[in-house]
Tab-separated table of C-alpha atoms and ligand atoms in Angstrom:
chain	number	residue	atom	x	y	z
N	67	MET	CA	-38.229	29.068	-4.609
N	68	GLN	CA	-39.826	31.948	-2.915
N	69	ILE	CA	-43.181	33.231	-3.739
N	70	VAL	CA	-43.595	36.962	-3.176
N	71	LYS	CA	-47.046	38.471	-3.827
N	72	ALA	CA	-47.785	41.714	-5.356
N	73	TYR	CA	-51.483	43.160	-5.602
N	74	SER	CA	-51.002	45.376	-8.585
N	75	TYR	CA	-48.796	45.477	-11.648
N	76	GLN	CA	-47.233	48.679	-10.003
N	77	GLU	CA	-46.331	46.756	-6.558
N	78	LEU	CA	-44.570	43.999	-8.856
N	79	SER	CA	-42.725	46.475	-10.712
N	80	LYS	CA	-41.681	48.237	-7.535
N	81	LYS	CA	-40.671	45.234	-5.742
N	82	ALA	CA	-38.506	44.059	-8.625
N	83	SER	CA	-36.931	47.453	-8.955
N	84	GLU	CA	-36.088	47.765	-5.111
N	85	ILE	CA	-34.139	44.592	-5.550
N	86	VAL	CA	-32.133	45.680	-8.729
N	87	ILE	CA	-31.433	49.087	-7.123
N	88	LYS	CA	-30.081	47.378	-3.869
N	89	ALA	CA	-28.202	44.866	-5.770
N	90	ILE	CA	-26.401	47.954	-7.698
N	91	ALA	CA	-25.804	49.842	-4.459
N	92	LYS	CA	-24.165	46.672	-3.101
N	93	LYS	CA	-22.049	45.801	-6.220
N	94	PRO	CA	-21.838	48.938	-8.748
N	95	ASP	CA	-20.231	46.478	-11.317
N	96	LEU	CA	-23.192	44.260	-11.054
N	97	VAL	CA	-23.820	41.778	-13.982
N	98	LEU	CA	-27.356	41.995	-14.651
N	99	GLY	CA	-29.315	39.582	-16.738
N	100	LEU	CA	-32.381	41.251	-18.807
N	101	ALA	CA	-35.690	40.005	-20.183
N	102	THR	CA	-37.862	41.727	-22.810
N	103	GLY	CA	-41.750	41.467	-23.114
N	104	SER	CA	-44.551	43.326	-21.696
N	105	THR	CA	-43.810	42.211	-17.956
N	106	PRO	CA	-40.620	44.028	-17.336
N	107	LEU	CA	-41.674	47.404	-18.855
N	108	GLY	CA	-42.853	48.982	-15.438
N	109	LEU	CA	-39.559	47.859	-13.822
N	110	TYR	CA	-37.287	49.352	-16.547
N	111	GLN	CA	-39.653	52.862	-16.170
N	112	LEU	CA	-38.665	52.582	-12.403
N	113	LEU	CA	-34.915	51.979	-13.170
N	114	VAL	CA	-35.033	54.981	-15.565
N	115	GLU	CA	-36.312	57.298	-12.663
N	116	ALA	CA	-34.034	55.673	-10.187
N	117	ASN	CA	-30.975	56.552	-12.564
N	118	LYS	CA	-32.400	60.247	-13.009
N	119	ASN	CA	-32.856	60.596	-9.336
N	120	GLY	CA	-29.256	59.303	-8.554
N	121	GLU	CA	-30.558	56.335	-7.010
N	122	ALA	CA	-29.123	53.803	-9.339
N	123	ASP	CA	-25.904	54.343	-11.188
N	124	PHE	CA	-25.277	52.216	-14.149
N	125	SER	CA	-21.910	53.348	-15.230
N	126	LYS	CA	-20.185	50.096	-14.185
N	127	VAL	CA	-23.239	47.715	-14.807
N	128	LYS	CA	-22.721	45.083	-17.287
N	129	THR	CA	-25.877	43.375	-18.864
N	130	PHE	CA	-26.742	40.429	-20.688
N	131	ASN	CA	-30.190	39.849	-22.351
N	132	LEU	CA	-31.736	36.525	-22.492
N	133	ASP	CA	-32.613	36.306	-26.020
N	134	GLU	CA	-33.202	37.541	-29.354
N	135	TYR	CA	-34.968	36.718	-32.622
N	136	ALA	CA	-32.937	35.197	-35.382
N	137	GLY	CA	-33.166	36.786	-38.531
N	138	LEU	CA	-34.297	40.434	-37.539
N	139	LYS	CA	-31.993	43.301	-38.066
N	140	LYS	CA	-31.001	45.278	-34.925
N	141	ASP	CA	-33.030	48.269	-35.990
N	142	ASN	CA	-36.118	46.248	-36.509
N	143	THR	CA	-38.820	47.763	-34.275
N	144	GLN	CA	-39.489	44.232	-33.081
N	145	SER	CA	-35.962	43.017	-32.226
N	146	TYR	CA	-34.981	42.963	-28.802
N	147	HIS	CA	-32.042	45.074	-29.615
N	148	TYR	CA	-34.454	47.833	-30.567
N	149	PHE	CA	-36.912	47.073	-27.424
N	150	MET	CA	-33.982	47.345	-25.036
N	151	GLN	CA	-32.658	50.360	-26.423
N	152	GLU	CA	-36.159	52.240	-26.503
N	153	ASN	CA	-37.160	51.248	-22.962
N	154	LEU	CA	-34.019	51.134	-20.929
N	155	PHE	CA	-30.350	51.695	-22.435
N	156	SER	CA	-31.114	55.197	-24.339
N	157	LYS	CA	-32.428	56.539	-20.968
N	158	ILE	CA	-29.879	55.347	-18.420
N	159	ASN	CA	-26.044	56.019	-18.186
N	160	ILE	CA	-24.803	52.600	-18.901
N	161	GLU	CA	-21.701	52.117	-21.336
N	162	LYS	CA	-22.522	50.932	-24.789
N	163	GLU	CA	-19.380	48.162	-24.457
N	164	ASN	CA	-21.137	46.795	-21.032
N	165	ILE	CA	-24.320	45.954	-23.164
N	166	HIS	CA	-24.673	42.476	-24.503
N	167	ILE	CA	-27.328	40.934	-26.809
N	168	LEU	CA	-27.255	37.803	-28.651
N	169	GLY	CA	-26.653	37.688	-32.371
N	170	ASP	CA	-24.434	40.888	-32.299
N	171	GLU	CA	-20.967	39.413	-33.678
N	172	GLY	CA	-21.617	38.824	-37.321
N	173	LYS	CA	-20.760	35.225	-36.875
N	174	SER	CA	-22.456	32.020	-37.436
N	175	PRO	CA	-25.100	31.084	-35.022
N	176	GLU	CA	-23.030	28.341	-33.323
N	177	GLU	CA	-20.323	31.126	-32.828
N	178	GLU	CA	-22.373	33.734	-31.503
N	179	CYS	CA	-23.724	31.177	-28.904
N	180	LYS	CA	-20.279	30.110	-27.941
N	181	ILE	CA	-18.919	33.896	-27.778
N	182	TYR	CA	-21.901	34.879	-25.491
N	183	GLU	CA	-21.418	31.980	-23.040
N	184	ASP	CA	-17.561	32.933	-22.883
N	185	LYS	CA	-18.485	36.457	-22.432
N	186	ILE	CA	-20.810	35.793	-19.496
N	187	LYS	CA	-17.946	33.798	-17.829
N	188	GLU	CA	-15.424	36.405	-18.481
N	189	ALA	CA	-17.662	38.957	-16.789
N	190	GLY	CA	-17.541	36.624	-13.679
N	191	GLY	CA	-21.114	35.064	-14.235
N	192	ILE	CA	-24.415	36.759	-13.910
N	193	ASP	CA	-25.309	38.055	-10.402
N	194	LEU	CA	-28.864	38.911	-10.793
N	195	GLN	CA	-31.139	37.722	-13.536
N	196	ILE	CA	-34.561	39.057	-14.610
N	197	LEU	CA	-37.076	36.476	-16.013
N	198	GLY	CA	-40.479	36.561	-17.394
N	199	ILE	CA	-42.460	33.629	-18.197
N	200	GLY	CA	-44.240	32.464	-21.360
N	201	SER	CA	-47.816	31.114	-21.194
N	202	ASN	CA	-46.305	27.893	-22.261
N	203	GLY	CA	-43.764	28.042	-19.102
N	204	HIS	CA	-40.914	28.973	-21.299
N	205	ILE	CA	-38.222	31.094	-19.703
N	206	ALA	CA	-36.153	33.238	-22.001
N	207	PHE	CA	-36.988	31.136	-25.314
N	208	ASN	CA	-36.382	27.875	-23.667
N	209	GLU	CA	-39.557	26.102	-25.171
N	210	PRO	CA	-41.169	23.162	-23.516
N	211	GLY	CA	-38.900	20.139	-24.123
N	212	SER	CA	-35.747	21.964	-23.058
N	213	SER	CA	-33.471	20.310	-21.040
N	214	LYS	CA	-32.137	21.341	-17.567
N	215	ASP	CA	-28.609	21.458	-18.912
N	216	SER	CA	-29.241	23.244	-22.008
N	217	ARG	CA	-26.760	26.134	-23.327
N	218	THR	CA	-27.162	29.186	-25.502
N	219	ARG	CA	-28.205	28.116	-28.818
N	220	ILE	CA	-30.747	28.655	-31.468
N	221	ILE	CA	-34.271	27.280	-31.039
N	222	LYS	CA	-37.288	26.897	-33.058
N	223	LEU	CA	-40.108	28.707	-31.610
N	224	ASP	CA	-43.160	26.977	-30.317
N	225	GLU	CA	-46.407	27.987	-32.186
N	226	LYS	CA	-47.865	28.996	-28.913
N	227	THR	CA	-44.945	31.610	-28.606
N	228	ARG	CA	-45.352	32.727	-31.988
N	229	GLN	CA	-49.148	33.294	-31.564
N	230	ASP	CA	-48.656	35.120	-28.173
N	231	ASN	CA	-46.008	37.538	-29.931
N	232	ALA	CA	-47.991	38.043	-33.112
N	233	ARG	CA	-49.511	40.890	-31.179
N	234	PHE	CA	-46.303	42.837	-31.746
N	235	PHE	CA	-45.992	42.326	-35.525
N	236	ARG	CA	-48.407	43.037	-38.374
N	237	SER	CA	-49.403	39.216	-38.752
N	238	ILE	CA	-48.338	36.226	-37.579
N	239	ASP	CA	-46.402	35.339	-40.825
N	240	GLU	CA	-43.945	38.231	-39.931
N	241	VAL	CA	-43.020	36.593	-36.551
N	242	PRO	CA	-39.623	34.805	-36.839
N	243	THR	CA	-39.632	31.029	-36.640
N	244	HIS	CA	-36.376	30.740	-34.782
N	245	ALA	CA	-34.579	32.651	-31.898
N	246	PHE	CA	-31.358	33.019	-30.028
N	247	THR	CA	-31.702	32.106	-26.280
N	248	MET	CA	-29.613	31.634	-23.125
N	249	GLY	CA	-29.964	27.868	-22.095
N	250	ILE	CA	-31.565	26.746	-18.842
N	251	GLY	CA	-28.323	25.493	-17.598
N	252	THR	CA	-26.872	29.132	-18.546
N	253	ILE	CA	-29.923	30.756	-16.433
N	254	LEU	CA	-29.520	28.366	-13.486
N	255	GLU	CA	-25.942	29.486	-12.981
N	256	ALA	CA	-27.008	33.122	-12.131
N	257	ARG	CA	-26.410	33.783	-8.501
N	258	GLU	CA	-30.011	35.414	-8.120
N	259	ILE	CA	-32.888	35.043	-10.020
N	260	ILE	CA	-36.456	36.902	-10.100
N	261	LEU	CA	-39.031	35.997	-12.163
N	262	LEU	CA	-41.840	38.582	-12.714
N	263	ALA	CA	-45.379	37.389	-13.611
N	264	GLY	CA	-48.451	39.575	-14.180
N	265	LYS	CA	-52.059	38.523	-13.697
N	266	SER	CA	-52.479	36.970	-17.049
N	267	LYS	CA	-49.786	34.185	-15.940
N	268	LYS	CA	-51.971	32.752	-13.200
N	269	GLU	CA	-52.618	29.308	-14.963
N	270	ILE	CA	-48.953	28.693	-15.783
N	271	ILE	CA	-47.733	29.969	-12.432
N	272	GLN	CA	-49.949	27.290	-10.543
N	273	LYS	CA	-48.684	24.645	-12.908
N	274	VAL	CA	-45.107	25.641	-12.096
N	275	ILE	CA	-45.841	25.755	-8.382
N	276	SER	CA	-47.458	22.341	-8.427
N	277	SER	CA	-44.965	20.348	-10.782
N	278	GLN	CA	-41.797	18.540	-10.312
N	279	PRO	CA	-38.938	20.118	-12.379
N	280	ILE	CA	-39.843	18.770	-16.105
N	281	PRO	CA	-38.658	19.863	-19.362
N	282	GLU	CA	-42.550	20.169	-20.416
N	283	ILE	CA	-42.512	23.305	-18.044
N	284	PRO	CA	-39.186	24.803	-18.309
N	285	ALA	CA	-39.858	27.437	-15.608
N	286	SER	CA	-40.361	24.367	-13.158
N	287	PHE	CA	-36.271	23.887	-13.361
N	288	LEU	CA	-36.314	27.080	-11.354
N	289	LYS	CA	-37.099	24.892	-8.289
N	290	LEU	CA	-33.583	23.605	-8.446
N	291	HIS	CA	-32.305	27.030	-7.724
N	292	SER	CA	-31.397	27.786	-4.315
N	293	ASN	CA	-31.945	31.773	-4.736
N	294	CYS	CA	-34.902	32.437	-6.815
N	295	ALA	CA	-37.980	34.423	-6.010
N	296	PHE	CA	-41.073	34.579	-8.156
N	297	ILE	CA	-42.798	37.883	-7.994
N	298	ILE	CA	-46.518	37.270	-8.883
N	299	GLU	CA	-49.248	39.769	-9.411
N	300	GLU	CA	-52.337	38.378	-7.557
H	796	LIG	P1	-44.674	38.997	-21.873
H	796	LIG	O1	-43.786	37.703	-22.452
H	796	LIG	O2	-43.844	39.651	-20.686
H	796	LIG	O3	-44.737	39.630	-22.911
H	796	LIG	O4	-45.884	38.170	-21.261
H	796	LIG	C1	-42.906	36.899	-21.426
H	796	LIG	C2	-42.239	35.885	-21.993
H	796	LIG	O5	-42.685	35.365	-23.177
H	796	LIG	O6	-41.271	35.288	-21.415
């Protein structure tokens, strides 16, 4: 695991955007894993600018999002479908059929998860995965206790995650109790991973750095990956 230090949120976003832009230049049909939350917003803004300037062409890029709340409609403003549309997809030249977000098939949760895994395989696997980190060490919605080999599934959200995300809802009672998430095993199969962590994640990043890979700190399993960088704001 490589640690890359950034001295501002802008620098963190810039470093991440350079990695994504280079990867698309090298492989125009890149399979890109995407994250939601506050952390990647700066990266998405820079990707939108790069697309406008002709520095990044998304016309052949395929995307797979990490997770989605269970039980929220796509047009709910708190859904990750809505978030991605608002912050990235509506502003770049990506093809609709190349966008993948969990919970889209109108099938049972188990079938949705199986179809998602199959689609990632059909696309040839994820080339570059963007990750954030929860204050409890989750990656995607793999909450503490998730195993290294876990696959895409429905998970009960940790109370800490519901509290952290309540800021986006009118009250904590509106925060869904369950979510779809790619598994840790699924994430570890990506060829390259970059995890972005702003200043507020200092404490959990220290824990990840000093810990062995353990289910209590899901992000610690990233230490098992041979091409993973943490871009952290100091
Ligand atoms: P944040 O969320 O970027 O909004 O802090 C990260 C996460 O929970 O994975």
